[in-house]
mmCIF file of C-alpha atoms and ligand atoms in Angstrom:
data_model
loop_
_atom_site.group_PDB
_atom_site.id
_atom_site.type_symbol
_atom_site.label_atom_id
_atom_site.label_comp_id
_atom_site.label_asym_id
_atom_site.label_seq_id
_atom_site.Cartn_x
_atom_site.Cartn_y
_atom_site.Cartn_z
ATOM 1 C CA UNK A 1 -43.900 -22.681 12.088
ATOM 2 C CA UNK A 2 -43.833 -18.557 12.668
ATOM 3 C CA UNK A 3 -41.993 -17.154 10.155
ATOM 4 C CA UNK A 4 -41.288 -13.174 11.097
ATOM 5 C CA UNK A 5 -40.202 -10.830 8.354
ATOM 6 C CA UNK A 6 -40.523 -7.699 10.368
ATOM 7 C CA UNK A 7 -39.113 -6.021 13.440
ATOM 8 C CA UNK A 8 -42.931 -5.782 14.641
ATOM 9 C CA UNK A 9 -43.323 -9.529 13.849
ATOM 10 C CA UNK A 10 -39.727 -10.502 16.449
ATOM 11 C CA UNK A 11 -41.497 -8.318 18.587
ATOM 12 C CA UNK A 12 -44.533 -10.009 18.926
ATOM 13 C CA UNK A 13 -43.215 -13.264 18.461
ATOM 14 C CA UNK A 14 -41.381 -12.299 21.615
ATOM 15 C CA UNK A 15 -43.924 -11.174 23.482
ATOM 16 C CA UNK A 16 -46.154 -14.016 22.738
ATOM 17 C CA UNK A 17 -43.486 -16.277 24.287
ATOM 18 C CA UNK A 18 -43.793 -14.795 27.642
ATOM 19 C CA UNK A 19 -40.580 -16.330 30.140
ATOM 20 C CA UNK A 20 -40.059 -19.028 27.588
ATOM 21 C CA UNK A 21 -36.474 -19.147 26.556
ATOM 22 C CA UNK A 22 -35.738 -18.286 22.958
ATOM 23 C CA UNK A 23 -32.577 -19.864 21.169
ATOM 24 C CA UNK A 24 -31.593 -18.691 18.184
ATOM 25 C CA UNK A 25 -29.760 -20.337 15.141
ATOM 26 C CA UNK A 26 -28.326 -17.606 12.927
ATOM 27 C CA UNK A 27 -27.294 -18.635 9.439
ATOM 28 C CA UNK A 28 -27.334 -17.477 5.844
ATOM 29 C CA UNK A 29 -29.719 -19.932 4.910
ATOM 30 C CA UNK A 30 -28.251 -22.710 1.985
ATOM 31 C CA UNK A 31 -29.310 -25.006 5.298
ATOM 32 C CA UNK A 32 -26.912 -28.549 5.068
ATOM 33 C CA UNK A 33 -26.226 -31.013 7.543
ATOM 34 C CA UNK A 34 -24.463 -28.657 9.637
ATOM 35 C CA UNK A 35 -27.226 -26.136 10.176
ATOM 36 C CA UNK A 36 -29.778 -29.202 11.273
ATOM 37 C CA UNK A 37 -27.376 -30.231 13.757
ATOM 38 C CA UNK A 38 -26.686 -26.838 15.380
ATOM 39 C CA UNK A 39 -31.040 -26.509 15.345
ATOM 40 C CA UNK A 40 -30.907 -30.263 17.225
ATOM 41 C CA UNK A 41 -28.442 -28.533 19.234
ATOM 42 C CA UNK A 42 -30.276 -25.688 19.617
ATOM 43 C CA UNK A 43 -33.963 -28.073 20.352
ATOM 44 C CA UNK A 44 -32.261 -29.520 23.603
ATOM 45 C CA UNK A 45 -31.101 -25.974 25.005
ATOM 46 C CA UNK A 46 -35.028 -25.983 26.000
ATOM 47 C CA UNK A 47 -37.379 -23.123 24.833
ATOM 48 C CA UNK A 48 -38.630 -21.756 21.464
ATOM 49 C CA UNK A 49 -36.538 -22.405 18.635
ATOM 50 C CA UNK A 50 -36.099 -19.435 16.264
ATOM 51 C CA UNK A 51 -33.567 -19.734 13.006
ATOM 52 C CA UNK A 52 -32.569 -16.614 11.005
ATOM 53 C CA UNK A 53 -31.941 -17.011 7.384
ATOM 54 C CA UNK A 54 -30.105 -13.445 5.845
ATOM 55 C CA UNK A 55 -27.352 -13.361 3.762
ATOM 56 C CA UNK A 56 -25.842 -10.584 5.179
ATOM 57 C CA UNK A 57 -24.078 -7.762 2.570
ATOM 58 C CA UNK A 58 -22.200 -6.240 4.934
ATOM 59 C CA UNK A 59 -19.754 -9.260 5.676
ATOM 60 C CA UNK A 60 -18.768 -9.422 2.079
ATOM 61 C CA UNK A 61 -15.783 -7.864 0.847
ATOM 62 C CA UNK A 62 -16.286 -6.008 -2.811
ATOM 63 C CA UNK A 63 -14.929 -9.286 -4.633
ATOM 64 C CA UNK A 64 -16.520 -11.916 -2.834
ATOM 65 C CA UNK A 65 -19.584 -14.225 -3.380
ATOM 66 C CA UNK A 66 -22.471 -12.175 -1.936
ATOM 67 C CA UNK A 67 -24.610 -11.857 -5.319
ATOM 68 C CA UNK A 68 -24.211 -15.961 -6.009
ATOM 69 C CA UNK A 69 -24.469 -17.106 -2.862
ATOM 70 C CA UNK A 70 -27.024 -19.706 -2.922
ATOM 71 C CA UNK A 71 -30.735 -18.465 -1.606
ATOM 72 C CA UNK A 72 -32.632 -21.776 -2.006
ATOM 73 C CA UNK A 73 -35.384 -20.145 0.327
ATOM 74 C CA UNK A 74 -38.543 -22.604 -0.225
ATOM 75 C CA UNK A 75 -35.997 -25.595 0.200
ATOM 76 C CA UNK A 76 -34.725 -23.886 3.743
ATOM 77 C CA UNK A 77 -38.158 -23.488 5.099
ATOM 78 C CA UNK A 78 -39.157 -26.752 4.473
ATOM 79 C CA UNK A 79 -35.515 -28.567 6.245
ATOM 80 C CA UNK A 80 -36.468 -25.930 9.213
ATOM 81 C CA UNK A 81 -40.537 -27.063 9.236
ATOM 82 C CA UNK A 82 -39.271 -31.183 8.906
ATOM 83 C CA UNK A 83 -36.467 -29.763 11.685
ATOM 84 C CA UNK A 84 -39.238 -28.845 14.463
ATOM 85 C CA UNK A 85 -37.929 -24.955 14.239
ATOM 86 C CA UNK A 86 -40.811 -22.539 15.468
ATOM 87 C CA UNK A 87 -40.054 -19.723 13.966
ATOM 88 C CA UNK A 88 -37.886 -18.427 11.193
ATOM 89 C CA UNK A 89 -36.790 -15.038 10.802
ATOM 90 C CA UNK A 90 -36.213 -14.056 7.081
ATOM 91 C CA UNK A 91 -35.397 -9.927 6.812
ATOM 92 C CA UNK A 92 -35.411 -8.123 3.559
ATOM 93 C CA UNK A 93 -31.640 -6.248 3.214
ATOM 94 C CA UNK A 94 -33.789 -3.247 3.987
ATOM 95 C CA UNK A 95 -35.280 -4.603 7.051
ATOM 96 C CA UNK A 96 -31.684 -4.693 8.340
ATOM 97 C CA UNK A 97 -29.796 -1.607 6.792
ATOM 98 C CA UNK A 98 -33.085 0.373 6.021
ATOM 99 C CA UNK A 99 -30.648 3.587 5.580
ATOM 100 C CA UNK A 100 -27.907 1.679 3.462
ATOM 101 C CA UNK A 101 -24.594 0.308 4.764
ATOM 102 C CA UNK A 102 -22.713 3.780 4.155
ATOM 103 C CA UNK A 103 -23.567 5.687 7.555
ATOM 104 C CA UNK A 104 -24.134 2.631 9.389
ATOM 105 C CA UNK A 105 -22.985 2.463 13.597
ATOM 106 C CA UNK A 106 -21.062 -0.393 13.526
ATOM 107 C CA UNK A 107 -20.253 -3.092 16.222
ATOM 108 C CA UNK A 108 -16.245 -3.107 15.296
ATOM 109 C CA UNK A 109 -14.536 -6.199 16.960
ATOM 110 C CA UNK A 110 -10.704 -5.532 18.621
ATOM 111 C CA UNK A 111 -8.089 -5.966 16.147
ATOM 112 C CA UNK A 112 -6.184 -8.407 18.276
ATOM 113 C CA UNK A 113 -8.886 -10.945 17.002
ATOM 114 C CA UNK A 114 -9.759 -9.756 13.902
ATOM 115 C CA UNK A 115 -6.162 -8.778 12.372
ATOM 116 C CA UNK A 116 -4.844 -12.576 11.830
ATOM 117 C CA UNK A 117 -5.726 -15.469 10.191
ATOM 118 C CA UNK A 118 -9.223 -14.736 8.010
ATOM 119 C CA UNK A 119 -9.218 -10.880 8.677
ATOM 120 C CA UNK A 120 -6.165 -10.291 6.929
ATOM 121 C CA UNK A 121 -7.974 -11.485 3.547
ATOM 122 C CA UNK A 122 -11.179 -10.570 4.844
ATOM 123 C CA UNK A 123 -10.795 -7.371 6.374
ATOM 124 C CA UNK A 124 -14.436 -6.331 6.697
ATOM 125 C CA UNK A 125 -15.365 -9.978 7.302
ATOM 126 C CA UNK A 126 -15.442 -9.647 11.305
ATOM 127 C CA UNK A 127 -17.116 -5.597 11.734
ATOM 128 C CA UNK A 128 -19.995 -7.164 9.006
ATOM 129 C CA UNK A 129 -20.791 -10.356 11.255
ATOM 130 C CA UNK A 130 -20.692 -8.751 14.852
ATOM 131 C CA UNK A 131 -22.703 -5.624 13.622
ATOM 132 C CA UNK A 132 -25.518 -8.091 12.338
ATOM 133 C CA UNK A 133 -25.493 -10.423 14.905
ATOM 134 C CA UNK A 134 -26.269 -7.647 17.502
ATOM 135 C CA UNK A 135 -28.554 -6.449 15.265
ATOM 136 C CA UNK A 136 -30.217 -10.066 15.493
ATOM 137 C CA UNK A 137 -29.619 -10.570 18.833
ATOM 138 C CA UNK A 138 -31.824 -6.949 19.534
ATOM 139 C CA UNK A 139 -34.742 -8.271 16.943
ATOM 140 C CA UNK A 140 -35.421 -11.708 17.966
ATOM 141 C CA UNK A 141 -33.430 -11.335 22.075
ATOM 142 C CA UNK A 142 -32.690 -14.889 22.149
ATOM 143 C CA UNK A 143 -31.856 -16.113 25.924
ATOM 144 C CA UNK A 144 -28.999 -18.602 23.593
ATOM 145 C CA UNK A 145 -27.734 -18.838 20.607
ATOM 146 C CA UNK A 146 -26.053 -21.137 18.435
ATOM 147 C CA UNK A 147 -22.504 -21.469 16.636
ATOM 148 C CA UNK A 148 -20.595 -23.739 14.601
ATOM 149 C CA UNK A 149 -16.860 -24.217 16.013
ATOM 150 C CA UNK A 150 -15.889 -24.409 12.079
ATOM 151 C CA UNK A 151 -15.973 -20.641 11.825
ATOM 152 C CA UNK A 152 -14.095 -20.436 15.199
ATOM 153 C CA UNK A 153 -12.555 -17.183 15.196
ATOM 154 C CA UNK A 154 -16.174 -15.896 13.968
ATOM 155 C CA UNK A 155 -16.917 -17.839 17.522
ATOM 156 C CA UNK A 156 -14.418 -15.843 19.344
ATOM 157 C CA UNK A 157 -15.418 -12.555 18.148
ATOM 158 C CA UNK A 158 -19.409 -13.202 18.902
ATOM 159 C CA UNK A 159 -18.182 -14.377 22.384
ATOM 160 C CA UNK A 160 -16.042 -11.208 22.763
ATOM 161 C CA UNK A 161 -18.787 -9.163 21.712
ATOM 162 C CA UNK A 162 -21.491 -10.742 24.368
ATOM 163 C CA UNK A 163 -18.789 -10.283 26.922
ATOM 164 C CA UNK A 164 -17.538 -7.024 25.955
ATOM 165 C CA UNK A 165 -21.028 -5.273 25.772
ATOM 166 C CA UNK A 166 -23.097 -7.275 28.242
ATOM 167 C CA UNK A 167 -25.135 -8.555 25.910
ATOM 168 C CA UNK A 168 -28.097 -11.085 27.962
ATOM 169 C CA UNK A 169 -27.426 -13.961 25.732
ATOM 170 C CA UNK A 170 -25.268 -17.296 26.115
ATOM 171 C CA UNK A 171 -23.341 -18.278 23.245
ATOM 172 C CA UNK A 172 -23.580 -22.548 22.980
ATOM 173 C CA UNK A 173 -20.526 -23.799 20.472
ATOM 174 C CA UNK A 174 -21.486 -26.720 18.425
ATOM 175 C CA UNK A 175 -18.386 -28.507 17.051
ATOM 176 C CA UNK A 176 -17.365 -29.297 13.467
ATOM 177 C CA UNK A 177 -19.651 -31.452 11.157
ATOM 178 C CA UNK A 178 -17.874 -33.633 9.056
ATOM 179 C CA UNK A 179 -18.529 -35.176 5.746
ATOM 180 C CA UNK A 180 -17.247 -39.079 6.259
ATOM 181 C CA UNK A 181 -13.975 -38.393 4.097
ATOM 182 C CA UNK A 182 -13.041 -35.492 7.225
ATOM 183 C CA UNK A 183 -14.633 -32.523 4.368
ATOM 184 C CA UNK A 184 -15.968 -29.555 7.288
ATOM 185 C CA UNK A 185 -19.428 -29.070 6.275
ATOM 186 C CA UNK A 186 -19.894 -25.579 4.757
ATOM 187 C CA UNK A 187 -22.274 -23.728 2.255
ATOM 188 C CA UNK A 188 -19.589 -23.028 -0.105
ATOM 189 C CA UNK A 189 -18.685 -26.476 -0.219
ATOM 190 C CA UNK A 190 -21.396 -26.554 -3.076
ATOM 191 C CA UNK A 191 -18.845 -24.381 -4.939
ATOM 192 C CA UNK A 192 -16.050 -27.247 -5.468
ATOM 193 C CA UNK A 193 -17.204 -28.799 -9.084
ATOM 194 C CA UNK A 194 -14.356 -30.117 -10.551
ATOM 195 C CA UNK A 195 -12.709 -33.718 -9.077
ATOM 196 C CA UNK A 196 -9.103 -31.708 -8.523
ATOM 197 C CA UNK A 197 -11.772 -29.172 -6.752
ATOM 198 C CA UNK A 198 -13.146 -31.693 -4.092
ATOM 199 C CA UNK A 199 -9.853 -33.428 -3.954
ATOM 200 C CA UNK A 200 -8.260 -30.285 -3.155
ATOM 201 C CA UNK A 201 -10.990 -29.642 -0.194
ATOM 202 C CA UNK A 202 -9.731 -32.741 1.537
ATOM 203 C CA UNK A 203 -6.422 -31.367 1.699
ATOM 204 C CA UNK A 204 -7.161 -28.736 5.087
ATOM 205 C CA UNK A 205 -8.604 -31.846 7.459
ATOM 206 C CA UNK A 206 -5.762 -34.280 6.219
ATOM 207 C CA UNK A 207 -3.510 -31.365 7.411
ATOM 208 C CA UNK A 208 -4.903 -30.894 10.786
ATOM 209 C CA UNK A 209 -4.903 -34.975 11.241
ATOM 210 C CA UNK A 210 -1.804 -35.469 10.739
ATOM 211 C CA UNK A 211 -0.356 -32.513 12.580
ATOM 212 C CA UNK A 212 -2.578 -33.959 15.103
ATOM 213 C CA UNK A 213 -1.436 -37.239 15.310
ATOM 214 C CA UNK A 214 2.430 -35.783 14.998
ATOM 215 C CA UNK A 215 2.001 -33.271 18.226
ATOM 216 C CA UNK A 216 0.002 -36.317 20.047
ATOM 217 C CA UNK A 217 3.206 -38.125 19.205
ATOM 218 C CA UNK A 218 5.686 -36.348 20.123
ATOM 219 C CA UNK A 219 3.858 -35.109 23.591
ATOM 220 C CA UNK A 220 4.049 -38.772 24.694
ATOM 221 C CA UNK A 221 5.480 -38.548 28.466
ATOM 222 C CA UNK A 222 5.903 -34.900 27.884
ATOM 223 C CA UNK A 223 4.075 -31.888 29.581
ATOM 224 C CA UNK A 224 4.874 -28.618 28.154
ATOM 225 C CA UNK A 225 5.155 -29.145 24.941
ATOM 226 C CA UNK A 226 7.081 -26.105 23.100
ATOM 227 C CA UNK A 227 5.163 -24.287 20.100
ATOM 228 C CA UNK A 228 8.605 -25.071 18.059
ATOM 229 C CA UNK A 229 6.888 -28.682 17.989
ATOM 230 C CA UNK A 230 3.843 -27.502 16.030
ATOM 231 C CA UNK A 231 6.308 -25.892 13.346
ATOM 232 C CA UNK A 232 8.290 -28.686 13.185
ATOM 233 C CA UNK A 233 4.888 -31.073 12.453
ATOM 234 C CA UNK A 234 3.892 -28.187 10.005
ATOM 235 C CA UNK A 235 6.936 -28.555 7.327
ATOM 236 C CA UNK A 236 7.130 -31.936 8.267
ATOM 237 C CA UNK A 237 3.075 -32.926 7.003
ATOM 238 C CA UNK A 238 3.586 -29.983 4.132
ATOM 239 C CA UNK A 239 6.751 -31.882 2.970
ATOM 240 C CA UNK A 240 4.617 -34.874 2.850
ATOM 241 C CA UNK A 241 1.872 -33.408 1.224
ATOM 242 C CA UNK A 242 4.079 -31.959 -1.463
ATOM 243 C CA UNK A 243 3.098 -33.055 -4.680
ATOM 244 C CA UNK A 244 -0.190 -34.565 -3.676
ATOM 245 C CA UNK A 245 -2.632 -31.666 -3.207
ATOM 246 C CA UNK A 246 -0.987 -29.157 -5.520
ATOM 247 C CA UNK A 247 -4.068 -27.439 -6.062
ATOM 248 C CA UNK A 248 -4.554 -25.972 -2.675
ATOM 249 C CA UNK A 249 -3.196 -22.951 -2.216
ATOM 250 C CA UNK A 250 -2.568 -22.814 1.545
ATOM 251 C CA UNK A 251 -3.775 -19.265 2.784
ATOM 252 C CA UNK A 252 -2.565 -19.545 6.434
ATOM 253 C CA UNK A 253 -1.931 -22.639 9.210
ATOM 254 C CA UNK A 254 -1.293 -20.987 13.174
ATOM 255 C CA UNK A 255 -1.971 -22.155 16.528
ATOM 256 C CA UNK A 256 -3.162 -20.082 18.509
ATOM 257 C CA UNK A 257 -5.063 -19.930 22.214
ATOM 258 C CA UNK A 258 -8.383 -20.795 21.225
ATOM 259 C CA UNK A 259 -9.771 -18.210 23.886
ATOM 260 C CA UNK A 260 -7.649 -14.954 23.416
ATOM 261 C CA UNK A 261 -6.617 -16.091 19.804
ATOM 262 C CA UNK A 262 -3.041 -14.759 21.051
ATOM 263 C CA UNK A 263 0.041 -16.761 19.289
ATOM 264 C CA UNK A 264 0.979 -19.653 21.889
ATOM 265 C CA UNK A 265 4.557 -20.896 23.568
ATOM 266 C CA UNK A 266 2.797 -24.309 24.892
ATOM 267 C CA UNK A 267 0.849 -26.708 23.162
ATOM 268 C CA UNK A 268 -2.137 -27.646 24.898
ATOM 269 C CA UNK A 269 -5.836 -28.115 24.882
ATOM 270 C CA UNK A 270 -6.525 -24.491 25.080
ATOM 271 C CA UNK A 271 -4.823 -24.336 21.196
ATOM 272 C CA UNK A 272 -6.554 -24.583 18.589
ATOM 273 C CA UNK A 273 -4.741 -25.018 15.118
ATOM 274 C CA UNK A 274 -6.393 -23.202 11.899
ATOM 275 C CA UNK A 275 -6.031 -23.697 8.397
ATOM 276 C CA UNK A 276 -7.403 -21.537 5.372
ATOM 277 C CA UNK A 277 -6.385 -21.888 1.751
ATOM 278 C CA UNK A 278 -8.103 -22.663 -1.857
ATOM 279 C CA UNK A 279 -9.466 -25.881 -3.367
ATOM 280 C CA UNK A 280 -9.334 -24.413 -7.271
ATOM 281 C CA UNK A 281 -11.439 -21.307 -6.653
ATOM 282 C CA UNK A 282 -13.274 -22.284 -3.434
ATOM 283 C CA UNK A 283 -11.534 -20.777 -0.041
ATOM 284 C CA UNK A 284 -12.155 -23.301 2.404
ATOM 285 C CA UNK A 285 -11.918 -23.035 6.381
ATOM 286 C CA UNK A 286 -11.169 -25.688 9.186
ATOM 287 C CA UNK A 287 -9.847 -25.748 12.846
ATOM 288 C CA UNK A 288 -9.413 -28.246 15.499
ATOM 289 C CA UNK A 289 -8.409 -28.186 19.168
ATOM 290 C CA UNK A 290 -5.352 -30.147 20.607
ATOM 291 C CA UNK A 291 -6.580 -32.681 23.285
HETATM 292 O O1 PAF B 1 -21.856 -18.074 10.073
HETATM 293 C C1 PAF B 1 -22.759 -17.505 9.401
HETATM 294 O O2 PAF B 1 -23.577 -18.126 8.736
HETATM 295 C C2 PAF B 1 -22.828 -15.989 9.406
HETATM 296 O O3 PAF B 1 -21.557 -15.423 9.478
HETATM 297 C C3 PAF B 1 -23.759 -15.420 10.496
HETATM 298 C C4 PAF B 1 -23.260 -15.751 11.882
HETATM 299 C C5 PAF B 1 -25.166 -15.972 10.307
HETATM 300 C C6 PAF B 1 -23.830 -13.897 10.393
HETATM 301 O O4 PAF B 1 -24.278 -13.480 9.157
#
């Protein structure tokens, strides 16, 4: 396995390669489950496999986890060697903002996707990821890369991005990896300690479920279904809920269309219902489309 460090090293990792497609697995290393199946993913696109491991400062807001976010880097090289993965990229901080993040150019996202849901807590979140994935995308020029569906509207911004600025690379969507009790696989899930903690974290997929099974209900016979459905399932599962998760704190739940991330009048497959909130301390994410 290559591992590049510098922008001379994606360089001539590139050119080695000749017309052999690259694909490209971007993460912030703390590789689980999830990552390994978005590298499978990644393994049957054809081509070189490259996976870049950066935890990337310039997503994080002032308060958030960017100095304790785990950085087991000897245990990620080894999942990506055991994985098949031919090269990994792993760039210093200065590598990437050499000059400092303060007079940076910056790859800023439309705020008719990045307003809502996790940009109104987050509201650097969106500018921080599609600035260093085009940084990425220039270092390494993968012919594909790789996304998890969990951080959908993350998804939706990369994909308005290639579209936007003609970038050369196809963006493949892997969908959510699930722990067996319905948990979406995620880095920070290594936060939740306490049992009200991970008890909490099972609240956001029991949500989607049973709105799920509640719209699939109700659209028996029907086409059309009205968005007034979906509110009525909301308070209907959060009524049920009451009392049995009270330590998630429920951040935001909205269906939207799961291309434009516009609000929706009819509930279809093109929606796709998200859910933030806290378990204890730990802000969790999770989505799913109607079918
Ligand atoms: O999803 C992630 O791990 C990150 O947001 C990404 C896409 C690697 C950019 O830092």
């Amino acid at each position: 396995m290559n591992t590049l460090e510098t922008v001379n090293d994606c360089r001539h990792f590139r050119k080695e390669m000749g017309s052999e497609a690259l694909v490209l697995v971007p993460t912030m290393g703390a590789l689980h489950k999830a990552h390994l199946s978005l590298i499978e993913l990644a393994k049957k696109q054809g081509g070189k496999v490259v996976v870049s491991i950066f935890v990337n400062p310039l997503q994080f807001g002032p308060s958030e986890d960017y100095y304790r976010y785990p950085r087991p880097l000897e245990a990620d090289l080894e999942k990506c060697r055991k994985a098949g993965v031919d090269a990994v990229f792993v760039p210093s901080a200065e590598l990437i903002y050499p000059e400092g993040q303060d007079a940076l150019t910056l790859v800023i996202p439309p705020a008719q996707l990045t307003e809502k849901l996790c940009g109104i807590t987050r509201p650097h979140f969106f500018t921080g990821v599609a600035t260093v994935v085009l940084k990425l995308f220039n270092l390494i020029q993968p012919d594909i890369a790789v996304f998890g569906e969990k951080d959908a509207q993350q998804l939706a911004v990369i994909q308005k991005m290639v579209q936007d600025l003609n970038l050369p690379t196809k963006i493949v969507a892997h969908s959510t990896v699930r722990e067996e009790s319905g948990l979406a696989i995620s880095s920070r899930n290594n936060y939740l300690k306490t049992d009200q903690e991970k008890e909490a974290a099972l609240t956001p997929s029991k949500i989607l479920k049973r709105i799920h099974e509640k719209i699939a209900n109700a659209s028996k016979g029907q086409k059309n279904l009205k968005e007034p459905v979906f509110r009525d399932a909301v308070s209907e599962v959060l009524s049920e809920l009451n009392g049995t998760s009270a330590s998630f704190m429920l951040e935001y739940l909205e269906a939207v269309s799961k291309e434009t991330f516009e609000p929706v009048n009819f509930l279809d497959k093109n929606t796709r219902v998200l859910i933030a909130g806290k378990a204890g301390s730990v802000r969790l994410i999770d989505n799913m489309c109607l079918n």
